[in-house]
Short mmCIF file of C-alpha atoms in Angstrom, two decimals:
data_model
loop_
_atom_site.label_atom_id
_atom_site.label_comp_id
_atom_site.label_asym_id
_atom_site.label_seq_id
_atom_site.Cartn_x
_atom_site.Cartn_y
_atom_site.Cartn_z
CA MET A 15 -15.37 -28.13 6.12
CA ASP A 16 -15.45 -24.76 8.01
CA HIS A 17 -16.15 -22.11 5.76
CA GLY A 18 -15.67 -19.24 8.48
CA ALA A 19 -12.07 -20.38 9.20
CA PRO A 20 -9.25 -18.27 8.17
CA PRO A 21 -6.99 -19.04 5.60
CA PRO A 22 -3.30 -20.75 6.71
CA PRO A 23 -0.51 -18.45 6.92
CA PRO A 24 1.76 -18.41 4.22
CA ALA A 25 4.75 -20.62 4.44
CA PRO A 26 7.90 -18.49 5.62
CA ARG A 27 9.90 -19.25 2.35
CA ARG A 28 6.92 -18.03 0.02
CA ASP A 29 7.04 -14.70 2.55
CA LEU A 30 10.75 -14.46 2.17
CA TRP A 31 10.66 -14.94 -1.69
CA ARG A 32 7.96 -12.04 -1.58
CA ARG A 33 10.59 -9.74 0.05
CA LEU A 34 13.22 -10.86 -2.42
CA SER A 35 11.23 -10.14 -5.54
CA ARG A 36 10.51 -6.65 -4.55
CA LEU A 37 14.10 -5.82 -3.77
CA PRO A 38 15.03 -5.28 -7.41
CA LEU A 39 11.95 -2.69 -7.53
CA SER A 40 13.28 -1.29 -4.45
CA MET A 41 17.08 -0.71 -5.92
CA MET A 42 15.78 0.66 -9.01
CA LEU A 43 13.62 3.18 -7.10
CA ALA A 44 16.34 4.04 -4.94
CA SER A 45 18.99 4.49 -8.09
CA LEU A 46 16.30 6.71 -9.85
CA LEU A 47 16.15 8.98 -6.91
CA THR A 48 19.75 9.06 -6.43
CA GLY A 49 20.06 10.00 -10.00
CA LEU A 50 17.47 12.72 -9.42
CA GLY A 51 19.50 14.08 -6.33
CA ILE A 52 23.01 13.67 -8.90
CA VAL A 53 21.15 15.66 -11.42
CA GLN A 54 19.45 18.50 -8.82
CA LEU A 55 23.18 18.94 -7.02
CA THR A 56 24.59 19.33 -10.45
CA PHE A 57 22.36 21.86 -11.33
CA GLN A 58 22.89 23.51 -7.96
CA LEU A 59 26.67 23.66 -8.51
CA GLY A 60 26.32 25.21 -11.83
CA HIS A 61 23.58 27.95 -10.59
CA THR A 62 26.05 28.90 -8.06
CA ALA A 63 29.06 29.06 -10.05
CA TYR A 64 26.99 31.09 -12.47
CA ARG A 65 25.51 33.41 -9.82
CA SER A 66 29.42 33.83 -8.09
CA VAL A 67 30.58 35.00 -12.02
CA THR A 68 27.66 37.48 -12.31
CA TRP A 69 28.00 38.78 -8.97
CA SER A 70 31.62 39.54 -9.12
CA GLN A 71 31.09 40.99 -12.41
CA GLN A 72 28.65 43.32 -11.26
CA THR A 73 30.80 44.50 -8.21
CA ARG A 74 33.74 44.98 -10.53
CA GLU A 75 31.23 47.50 -12.64
CA THR A 76 29.90 48.91 -9.75
CA ARG A 77 33.54 49.65 -8.12
CA GLU A 78 34.41 51.34 -11.38
CA ARG A 79 31.39 53.43 -11.45
CA ILE A 80 32.10 54.51 -7.95
CA GLN A 81 35.80 55.38 -9.07
CA GLY A 82 34.16 57.60 -12.00
CA LEU A 83 31.77 59.20 -9.47
CA GLU A 84 34.56 60.09 -7.17
CA ARG A 85 36.58 61.54 -9.95
CA ASP A 86 33.65 63.76 -10.70
CA VAL A 87 33.08 65.17 -7.18
CA LYS A 88 36.99 65.80 -6.95
CA ILE A 89 36.47 67.87 -10.66
CA LEU A 90 33.50 69.14 -9.01
CA ARG A 91 35.02 70.46 -6.05
CA ASP A 92 38.23 71.72 -7.76
CA ALA A 93 35.72 73.83 -9.99
CA GLU A 94 33.73 75.19 -6.99
CA ARG A 95 37.44 76.16 -5.21
CA ASN A 96 38.68 77.85 -8.27
CA ALA A 97 35.54 79.70 -8.88
CA THR A 98 36.43 82.57 -6.67
CA ASN A 99 40.09 82.40 -7.82
CA PRO A 100 40.71 85.52 -10.24
CA ASP A 101 43.70 83.84 -11.96
CA TYR A 102 41.95 80.50 -12.68
CA LEU A 103 39.06 82.68 -14.23
CA ARG A 104 41.28 84.37 -16.15
CA GLU A 105 43.05 81.44 -17.56
CA GLN A 106 39.48 79.97 -18.40
CA ALA A 107 38.56 82.94 -20.20
CA ARG A 108 41.55 82.90 -22.32
CA CYS A 109 41.09 79.26 -23.26
CA GLN A 110 37.39 80.33 -24.50
CA GLY A 111 38.98 83.26 -26.37
CA PHE A 112 38.43 86.37 -24.41
CA VAL A 113 41.17 89.05 -24.42
CA GLY A 114 41.65 91.45 -21.57
CA ALA A 115 40.91 95.48 -21.81
CA ASP A 116 44.29 96.35 -21.85
CA GLU A 117 46.03 93.54 -24.22
CA GLN A 118 46.60 94.09 -27.87
CA VAL A 119 45.41 91.08 -29.88
CA VAL A 120 48.19 89.34 -32.17
CA VAL A 121 46.81 86.71 -34.34
CA ALA A 122 48.87 84.19 -36.56
CA THR A 123 48.03 83.22 -39.83
CA ASN A 124 48.10 79.74 -39.39
CA ALA A 125 46.49 79.80 -35.80
CA PRO A 126 43.76 77.15 -35.19
CA ASP A 127 40.21 78.20 -34.83
CA THR A 128 39.82 76.85 -31.23
CA PRO A 129 42.42 77.41 -28.90
CA ARG A 130 42.88 73.96 -27.62
CA GLU A 131 46.41 73.19 -27.86
CA ASN A 132 47.01 75.99 -25.17
CA CYS A 133 44.25 75.13 -22.79
CA ARG A 134 43.77 72.08 -20.67
CA ILE A 135 39.93 70.89 -21.35
CA ILE A 136 38.16 70.23 -18.15
CA ARG A 137 35.10 67.89 -18.33
CA LEU A 138 32.92 69.06 -15.70
CA PRO A 139 30.14 66.23 -15.15
#
């Protein structure tokens, strides 16, 4: 015998059997990767839904805050416009309890301590 000769090639049936015996391992690996993909996709969909809900809530809160700020700007503009109006200033002074120099003070016995019922309180921001 010649010791330097290469071994004979495997029989075609044996090579086919080796390929078929690796198939379950390949299928298990493919199933595992598919399962991991499904888990990742589920997580991504859940995370997207959470971000959408959070974004909608923050958008609604921001719009409400903008409306409040716009209301404050309107009140301040009205107060600035009326700051030079003598009738408005007289009305505000009366609401704070001031009386004109030529007026006579009449106080009812059951009058409240603060004149809130006759005056409209305007909150300045």
